[in-house]
Coordinates of N, CA, C and O in Angstrom, one line a residue:
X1 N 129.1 68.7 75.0 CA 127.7 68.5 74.6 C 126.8 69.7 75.1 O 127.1 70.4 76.1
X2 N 125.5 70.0 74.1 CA 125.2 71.3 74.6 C 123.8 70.7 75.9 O 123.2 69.7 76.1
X3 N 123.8 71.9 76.2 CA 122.6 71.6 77.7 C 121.5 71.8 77.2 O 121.5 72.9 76.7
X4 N 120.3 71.1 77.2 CA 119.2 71.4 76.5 C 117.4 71.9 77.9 O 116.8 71.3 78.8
X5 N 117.4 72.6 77.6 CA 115.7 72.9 78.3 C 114.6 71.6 78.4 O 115.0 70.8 77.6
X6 N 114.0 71.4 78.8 CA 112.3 70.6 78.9 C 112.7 69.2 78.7 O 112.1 68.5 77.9
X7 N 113.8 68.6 79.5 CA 114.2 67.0 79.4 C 114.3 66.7 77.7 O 113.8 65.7 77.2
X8 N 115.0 67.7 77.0 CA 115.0 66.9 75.6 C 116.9 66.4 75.8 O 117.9 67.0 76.2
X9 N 116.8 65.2 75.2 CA 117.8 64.6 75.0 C 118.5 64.7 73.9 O 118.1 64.3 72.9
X10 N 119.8 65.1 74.0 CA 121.1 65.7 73.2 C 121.4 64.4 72.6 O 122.2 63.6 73.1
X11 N 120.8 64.1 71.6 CA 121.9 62.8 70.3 C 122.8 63.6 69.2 O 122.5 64.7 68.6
X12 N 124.0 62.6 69.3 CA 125.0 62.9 68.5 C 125.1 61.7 67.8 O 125.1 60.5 68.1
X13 N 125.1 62.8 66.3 CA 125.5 61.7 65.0 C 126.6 61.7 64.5 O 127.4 62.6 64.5
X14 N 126.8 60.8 64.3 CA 128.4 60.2 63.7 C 128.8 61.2 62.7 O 128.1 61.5 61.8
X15 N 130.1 61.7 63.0 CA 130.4 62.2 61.8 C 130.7 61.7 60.6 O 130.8 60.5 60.5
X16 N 130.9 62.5 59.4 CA 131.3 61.9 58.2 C 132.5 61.7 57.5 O 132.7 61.9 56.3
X17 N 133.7 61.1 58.9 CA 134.8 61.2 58.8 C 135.0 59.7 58.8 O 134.2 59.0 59.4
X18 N 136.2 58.9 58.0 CA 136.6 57.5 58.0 C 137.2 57.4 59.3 O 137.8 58.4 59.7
X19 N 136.9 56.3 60.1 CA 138.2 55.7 60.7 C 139.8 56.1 60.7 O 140.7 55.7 59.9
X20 N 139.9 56.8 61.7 CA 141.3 56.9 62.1 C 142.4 58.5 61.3 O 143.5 58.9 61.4
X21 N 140.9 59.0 60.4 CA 141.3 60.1 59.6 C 141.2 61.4 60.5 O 140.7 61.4 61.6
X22 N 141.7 62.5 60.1 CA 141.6 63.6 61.0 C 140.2 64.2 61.6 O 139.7 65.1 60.9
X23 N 139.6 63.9 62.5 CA 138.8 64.6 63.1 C 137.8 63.2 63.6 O 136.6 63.2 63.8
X24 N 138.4 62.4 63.6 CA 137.1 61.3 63.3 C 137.9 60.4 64.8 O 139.0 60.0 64.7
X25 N 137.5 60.3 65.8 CA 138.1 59.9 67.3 C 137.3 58.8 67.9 O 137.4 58.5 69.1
X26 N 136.4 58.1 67.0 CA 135.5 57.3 67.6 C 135.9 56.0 67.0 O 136.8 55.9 66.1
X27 N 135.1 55.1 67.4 CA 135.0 53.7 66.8 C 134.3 53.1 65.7 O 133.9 53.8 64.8
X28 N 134.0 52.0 65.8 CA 133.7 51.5 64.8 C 132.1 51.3 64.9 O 131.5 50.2 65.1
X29 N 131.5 52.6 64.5 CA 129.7 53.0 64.7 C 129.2 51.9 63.9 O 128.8 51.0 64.6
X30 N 129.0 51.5 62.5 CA 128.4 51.0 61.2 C 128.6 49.5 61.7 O 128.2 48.7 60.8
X31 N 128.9 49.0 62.7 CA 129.0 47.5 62.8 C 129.8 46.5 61.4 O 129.3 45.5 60.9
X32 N 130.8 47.2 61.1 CA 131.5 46.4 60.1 C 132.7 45.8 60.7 O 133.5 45.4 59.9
X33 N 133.1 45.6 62.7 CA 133.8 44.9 63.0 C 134.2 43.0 62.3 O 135.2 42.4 62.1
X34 N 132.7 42.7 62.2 CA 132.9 41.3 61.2 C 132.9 41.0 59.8 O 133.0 39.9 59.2
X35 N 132.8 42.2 59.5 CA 132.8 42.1 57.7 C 134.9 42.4 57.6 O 135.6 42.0 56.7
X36 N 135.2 42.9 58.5 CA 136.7 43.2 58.6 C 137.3 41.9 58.9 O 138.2 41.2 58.5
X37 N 136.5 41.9 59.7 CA 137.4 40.1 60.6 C 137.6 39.0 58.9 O 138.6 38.4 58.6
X38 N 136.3 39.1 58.2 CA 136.2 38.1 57.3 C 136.8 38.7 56.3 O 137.3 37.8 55.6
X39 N 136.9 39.5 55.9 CA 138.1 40.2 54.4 C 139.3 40.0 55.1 O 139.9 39.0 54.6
X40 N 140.0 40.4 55.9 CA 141.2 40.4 56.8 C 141.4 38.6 56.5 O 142.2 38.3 55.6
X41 N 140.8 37.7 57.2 CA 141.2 36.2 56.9 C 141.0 35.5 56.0 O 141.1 34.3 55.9
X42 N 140.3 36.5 55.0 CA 140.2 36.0 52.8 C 141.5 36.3 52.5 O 142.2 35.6 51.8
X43 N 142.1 37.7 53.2 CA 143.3 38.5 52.5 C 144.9 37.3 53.0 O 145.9 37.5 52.4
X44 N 144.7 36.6 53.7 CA 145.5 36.0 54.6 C 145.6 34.5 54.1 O 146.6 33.8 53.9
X45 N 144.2 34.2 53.8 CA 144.0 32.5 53.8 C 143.8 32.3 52.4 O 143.7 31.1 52.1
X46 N 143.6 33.0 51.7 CA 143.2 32.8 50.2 C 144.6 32.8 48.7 O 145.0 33.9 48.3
X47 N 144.9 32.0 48.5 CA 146.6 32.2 47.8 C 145.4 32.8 46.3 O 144.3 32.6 45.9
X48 N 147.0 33.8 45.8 CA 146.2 34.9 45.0 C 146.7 34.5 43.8 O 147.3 33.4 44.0
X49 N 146.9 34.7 43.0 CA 145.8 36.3 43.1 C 145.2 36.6 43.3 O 145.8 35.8 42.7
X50 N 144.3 37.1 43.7 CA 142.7 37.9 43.3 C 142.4 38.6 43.9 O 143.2 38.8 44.9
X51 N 140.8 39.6 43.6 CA 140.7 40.4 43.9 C 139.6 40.2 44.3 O 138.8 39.4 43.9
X52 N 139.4 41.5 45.7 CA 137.7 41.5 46.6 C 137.1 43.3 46.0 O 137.8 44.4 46.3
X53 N 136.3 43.3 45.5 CA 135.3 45.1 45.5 C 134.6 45.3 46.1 O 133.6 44.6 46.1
X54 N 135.1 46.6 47.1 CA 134.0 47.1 48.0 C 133.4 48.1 47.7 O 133.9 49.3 47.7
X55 N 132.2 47.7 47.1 CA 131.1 49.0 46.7 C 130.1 49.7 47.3 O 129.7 49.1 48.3
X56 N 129.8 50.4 47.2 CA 129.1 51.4 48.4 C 128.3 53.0 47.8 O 128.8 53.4 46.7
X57 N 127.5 53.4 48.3 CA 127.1 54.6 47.8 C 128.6 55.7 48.8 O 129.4 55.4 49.7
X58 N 128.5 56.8 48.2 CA 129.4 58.0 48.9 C 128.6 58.0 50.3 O 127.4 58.0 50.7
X59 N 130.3 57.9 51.2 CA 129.7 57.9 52.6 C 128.9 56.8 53.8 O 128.4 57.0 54.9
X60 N 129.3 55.7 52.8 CA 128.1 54.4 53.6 C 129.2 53.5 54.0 O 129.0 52.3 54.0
X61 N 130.9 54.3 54.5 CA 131.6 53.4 55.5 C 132.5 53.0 54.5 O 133.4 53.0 55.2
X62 N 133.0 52.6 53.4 CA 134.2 51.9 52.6 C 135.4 52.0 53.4 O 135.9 51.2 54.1
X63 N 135.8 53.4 53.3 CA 136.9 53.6 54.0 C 137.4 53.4 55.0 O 138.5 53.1 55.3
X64 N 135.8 53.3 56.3 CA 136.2 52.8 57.7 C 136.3 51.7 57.1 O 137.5 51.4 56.9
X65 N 135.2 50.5 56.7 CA 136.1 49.1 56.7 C 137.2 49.4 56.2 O 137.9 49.5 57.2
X66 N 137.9 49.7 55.2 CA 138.9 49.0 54.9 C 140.2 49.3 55.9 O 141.1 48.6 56.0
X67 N 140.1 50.3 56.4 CA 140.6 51.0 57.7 C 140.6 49.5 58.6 O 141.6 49.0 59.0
X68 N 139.4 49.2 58.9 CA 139.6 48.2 59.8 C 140.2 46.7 59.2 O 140.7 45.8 59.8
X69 N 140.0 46.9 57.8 CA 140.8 45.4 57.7 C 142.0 45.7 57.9 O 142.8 44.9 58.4
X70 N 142.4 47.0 57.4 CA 143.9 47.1 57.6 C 144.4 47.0 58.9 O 145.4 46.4 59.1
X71 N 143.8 47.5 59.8 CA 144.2 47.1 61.1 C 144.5 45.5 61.5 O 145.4 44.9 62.2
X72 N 143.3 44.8 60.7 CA 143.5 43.5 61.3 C 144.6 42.8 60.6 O 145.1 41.8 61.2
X73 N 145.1 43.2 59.4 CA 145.9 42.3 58.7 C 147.2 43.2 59.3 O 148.1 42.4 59.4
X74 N 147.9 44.5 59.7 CA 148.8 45.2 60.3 C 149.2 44.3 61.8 O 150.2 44.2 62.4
X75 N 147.8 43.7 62.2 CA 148.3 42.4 63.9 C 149.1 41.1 63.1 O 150.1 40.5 63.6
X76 N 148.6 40.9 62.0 CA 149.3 39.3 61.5 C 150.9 39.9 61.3 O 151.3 40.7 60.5
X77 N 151.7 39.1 62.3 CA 153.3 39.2 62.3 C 153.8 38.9 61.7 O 153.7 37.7 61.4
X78 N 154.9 39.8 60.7 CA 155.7 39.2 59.6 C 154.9 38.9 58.6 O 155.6 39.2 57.6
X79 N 153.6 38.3 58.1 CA 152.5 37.9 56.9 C 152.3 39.6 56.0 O 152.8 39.8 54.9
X80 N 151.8 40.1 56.4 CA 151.2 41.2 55.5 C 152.0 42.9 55.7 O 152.5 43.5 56.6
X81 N 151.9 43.1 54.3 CA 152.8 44.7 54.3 C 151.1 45.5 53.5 O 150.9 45.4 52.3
X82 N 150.1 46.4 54.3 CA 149.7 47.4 53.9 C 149.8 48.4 53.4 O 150.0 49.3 54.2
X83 N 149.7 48.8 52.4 CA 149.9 50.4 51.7 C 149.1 50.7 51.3 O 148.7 49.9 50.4
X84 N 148.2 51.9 51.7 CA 147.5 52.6 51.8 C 147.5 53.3 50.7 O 148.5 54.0 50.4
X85 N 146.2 53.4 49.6 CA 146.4 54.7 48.3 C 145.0 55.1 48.5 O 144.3 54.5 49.3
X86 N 144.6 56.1 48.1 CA 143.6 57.2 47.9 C 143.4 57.4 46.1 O 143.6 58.3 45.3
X87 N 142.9 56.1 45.8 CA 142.9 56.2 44.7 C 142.0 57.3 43.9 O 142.1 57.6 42.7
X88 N 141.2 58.0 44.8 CA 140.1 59.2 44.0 C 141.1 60.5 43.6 O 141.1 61.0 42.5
X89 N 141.9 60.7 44.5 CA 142.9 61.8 44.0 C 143.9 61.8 43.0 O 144.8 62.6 42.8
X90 N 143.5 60.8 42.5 CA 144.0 60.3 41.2 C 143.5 60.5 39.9 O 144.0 60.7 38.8
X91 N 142.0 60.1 40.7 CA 141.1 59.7 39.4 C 141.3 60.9 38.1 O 141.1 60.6 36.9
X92 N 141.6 61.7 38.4 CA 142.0 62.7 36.9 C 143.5 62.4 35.9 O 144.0 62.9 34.9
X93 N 144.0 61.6 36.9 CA 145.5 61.1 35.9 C 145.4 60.6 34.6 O 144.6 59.7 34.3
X94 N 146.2 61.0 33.9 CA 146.1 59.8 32.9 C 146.5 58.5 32.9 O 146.0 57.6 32.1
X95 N 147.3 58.2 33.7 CA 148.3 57.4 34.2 C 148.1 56.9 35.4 O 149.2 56.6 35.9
X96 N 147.2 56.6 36.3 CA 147.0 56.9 37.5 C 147.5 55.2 37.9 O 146.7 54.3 38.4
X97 N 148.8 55.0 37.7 CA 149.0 53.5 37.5 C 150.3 54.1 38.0 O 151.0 53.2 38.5
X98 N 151.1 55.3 38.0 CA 152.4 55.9 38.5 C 151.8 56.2 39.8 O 152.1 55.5 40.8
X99 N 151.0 57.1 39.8 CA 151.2 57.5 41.5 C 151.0 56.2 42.1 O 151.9 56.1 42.9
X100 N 150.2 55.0 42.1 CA 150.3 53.7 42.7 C 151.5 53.1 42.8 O 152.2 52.8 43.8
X101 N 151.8 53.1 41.9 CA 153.4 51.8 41.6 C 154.2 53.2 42.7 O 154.8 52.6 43.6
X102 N 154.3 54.5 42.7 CA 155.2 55.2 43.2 C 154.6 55.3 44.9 O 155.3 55.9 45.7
X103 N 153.5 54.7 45.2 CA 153.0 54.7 47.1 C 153.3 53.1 47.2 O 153.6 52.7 48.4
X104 N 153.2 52.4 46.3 CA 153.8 51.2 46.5 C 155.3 51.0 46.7 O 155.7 50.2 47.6
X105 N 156.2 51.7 45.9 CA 157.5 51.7 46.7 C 158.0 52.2 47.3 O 159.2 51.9 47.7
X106 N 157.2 53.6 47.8 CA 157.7 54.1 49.4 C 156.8 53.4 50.6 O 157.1 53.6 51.7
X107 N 155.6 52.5 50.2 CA 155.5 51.7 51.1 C 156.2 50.6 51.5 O 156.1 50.1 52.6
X108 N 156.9 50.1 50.8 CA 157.6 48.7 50.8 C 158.9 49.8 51.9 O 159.2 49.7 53.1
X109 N 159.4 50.8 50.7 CA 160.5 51.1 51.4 C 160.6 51.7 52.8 O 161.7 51.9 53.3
X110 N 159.4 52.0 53.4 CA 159.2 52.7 54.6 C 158.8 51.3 55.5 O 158.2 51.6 56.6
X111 N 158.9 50.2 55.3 CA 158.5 48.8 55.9 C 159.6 49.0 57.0 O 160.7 49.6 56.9
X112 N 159.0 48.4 58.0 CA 160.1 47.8 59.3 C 160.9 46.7 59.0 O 160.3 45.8 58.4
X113 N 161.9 46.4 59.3 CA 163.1 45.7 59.1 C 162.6 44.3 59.1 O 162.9 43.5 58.2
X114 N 161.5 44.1 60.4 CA 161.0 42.8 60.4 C 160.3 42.0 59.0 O 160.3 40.8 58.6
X115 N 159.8 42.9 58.6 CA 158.8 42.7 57.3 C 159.7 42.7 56.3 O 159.2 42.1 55.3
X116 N 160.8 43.1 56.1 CA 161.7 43.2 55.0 C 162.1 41.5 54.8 O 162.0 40.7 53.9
X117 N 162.8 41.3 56.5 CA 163.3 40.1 56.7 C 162.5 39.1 56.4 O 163.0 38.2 55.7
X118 N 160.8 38.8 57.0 CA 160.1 38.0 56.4 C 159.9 38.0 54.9 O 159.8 36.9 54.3
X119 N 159.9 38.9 54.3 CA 159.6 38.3 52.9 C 160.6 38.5 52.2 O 160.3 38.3 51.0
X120 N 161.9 38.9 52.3 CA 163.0 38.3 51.8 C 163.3 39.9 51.1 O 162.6 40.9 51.2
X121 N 164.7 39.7 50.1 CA 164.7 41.3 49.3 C 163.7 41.9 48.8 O 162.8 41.1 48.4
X122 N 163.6 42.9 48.7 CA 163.1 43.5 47.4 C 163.0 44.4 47.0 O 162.0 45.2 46.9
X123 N 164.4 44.5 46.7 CA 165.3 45.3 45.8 C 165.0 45.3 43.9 O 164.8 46.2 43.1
X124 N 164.9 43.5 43.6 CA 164.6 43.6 42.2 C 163.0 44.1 42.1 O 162.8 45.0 41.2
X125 N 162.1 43.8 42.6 CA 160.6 44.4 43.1 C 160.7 45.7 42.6 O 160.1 46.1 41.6
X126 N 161.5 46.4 43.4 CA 161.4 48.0 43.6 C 161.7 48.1 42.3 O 160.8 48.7 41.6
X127 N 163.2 47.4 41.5 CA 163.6 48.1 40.4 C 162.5 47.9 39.3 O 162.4 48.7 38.4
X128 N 161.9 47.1 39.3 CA 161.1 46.5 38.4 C 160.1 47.6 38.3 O 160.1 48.2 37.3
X129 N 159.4 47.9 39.2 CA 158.4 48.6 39.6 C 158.5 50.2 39.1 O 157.5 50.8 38.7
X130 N 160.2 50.8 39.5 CA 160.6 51.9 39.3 C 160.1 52.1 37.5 O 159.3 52.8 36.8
X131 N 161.1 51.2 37.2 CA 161.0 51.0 35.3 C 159.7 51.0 35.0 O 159.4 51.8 34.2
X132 N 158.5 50.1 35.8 CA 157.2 50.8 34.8 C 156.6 51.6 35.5 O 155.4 51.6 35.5
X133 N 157.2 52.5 36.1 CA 156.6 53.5 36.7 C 157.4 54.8 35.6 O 156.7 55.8 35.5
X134 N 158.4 55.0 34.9 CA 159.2 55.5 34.1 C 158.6 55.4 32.8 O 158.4 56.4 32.1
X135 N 158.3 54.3 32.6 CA 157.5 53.8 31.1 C 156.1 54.5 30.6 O 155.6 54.7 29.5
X136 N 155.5 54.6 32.2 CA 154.4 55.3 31.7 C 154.6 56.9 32.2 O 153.6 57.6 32.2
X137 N 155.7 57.3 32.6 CA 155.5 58.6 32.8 C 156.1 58.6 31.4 O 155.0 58.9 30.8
X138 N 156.9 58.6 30.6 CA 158.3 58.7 29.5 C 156.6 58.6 28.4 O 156.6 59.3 27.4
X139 N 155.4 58.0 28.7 CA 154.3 57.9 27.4 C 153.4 58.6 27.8 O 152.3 58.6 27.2
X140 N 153.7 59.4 28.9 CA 152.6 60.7 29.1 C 153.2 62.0 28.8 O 152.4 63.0 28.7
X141 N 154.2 62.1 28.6 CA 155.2 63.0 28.5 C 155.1 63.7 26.6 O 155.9 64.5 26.2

C-alpha cells in the first residue's frame, strides 16, 4: 500500500477480476455469499430439468457468483459434478454446442473416482455426447 502525506487515507478498490481467477486473491466483496447459498440449494433441491439466468451488466459480479455457487455445490458429497465453460470464447462459433458437449466430457472424464461411483457409468453418456459432438462438427465442415 502506498504512504500518503496530510492523514489522507489509502482505499483500495476491488479489482475487476472474478473469483478465484488469476490475479483476483480476495473474497467475496459484492455480498453475493447468499444469493450462492440459495442457487447452490435450487441446483440440489429442485428435480430438473430446468434452468436459472444470471443477468447482469459487464462486470457487476456473474462470474464471482457463479464461482461461489460452484464452490458450494463442489462441498455436497458424491451429489453434484461441476464443469466449468466460458461460454463468451465461443460466442463466434458456429457451433458453439461442440466446444460445450467437448468441456463436458473432459469434465465428466477428469471426475474423481468417487463421483464416477455415485452416479454410476458413464460410458454410454460420453458416447452419446461424442456422436453429437461429430454431427455437428461433420455439418460445419
Amino acid at each position: 500500500m502506498v504512504e500518503l502525506k496530510h492523514d489522507l487515507k489509502a482505499i483500495e478498490l476491488l479489482n475487476d477480476r472474478a473469483l478465484r481467477e488469476p490475479g483476483c486473491d480476495r473474497g467475496d466483496g459484492l455480498g453475493f455469499e447468499q444469493y450462492a447459498e440459495v442457487l447452490a440449494g435450487v441446483a440440489v433441491g429442485t428435480p430438473g430439468p430446468f434452468v436459472v439466468g444470471v443477468f447482469g451488466e459487464w462486470g457487476s459480479g456473474k462470474t464471482s457468483l457463479m464461482r461461489l455457487v460452484e464452490d458450494r455445490l463442489n462441498s455436497v458429497e458424491n451429489r453434484v459434478l461441476t464443469i466449468w465453460f466460458n461460454a463468451w470464447r465461443h460466442e463466434t462459433a458456429e457451433h458453439p454446442i461442440v466446444p460445450l458437449i467437448a468441456t463436458i466430457i473432459h469434465g465428466i472424464e477428469r471426475a474423481e473416482k468417487n463421483v464416477w461411483e455415485a452416479w454410476g457409468q458413464w460410458k454410454p453418456q460420453i458416447k452419446t455426447l461424442r456422436t453429437l459432438a461429430e454431427r455437428f462438427s461433420a455439418r460445419a465442415g
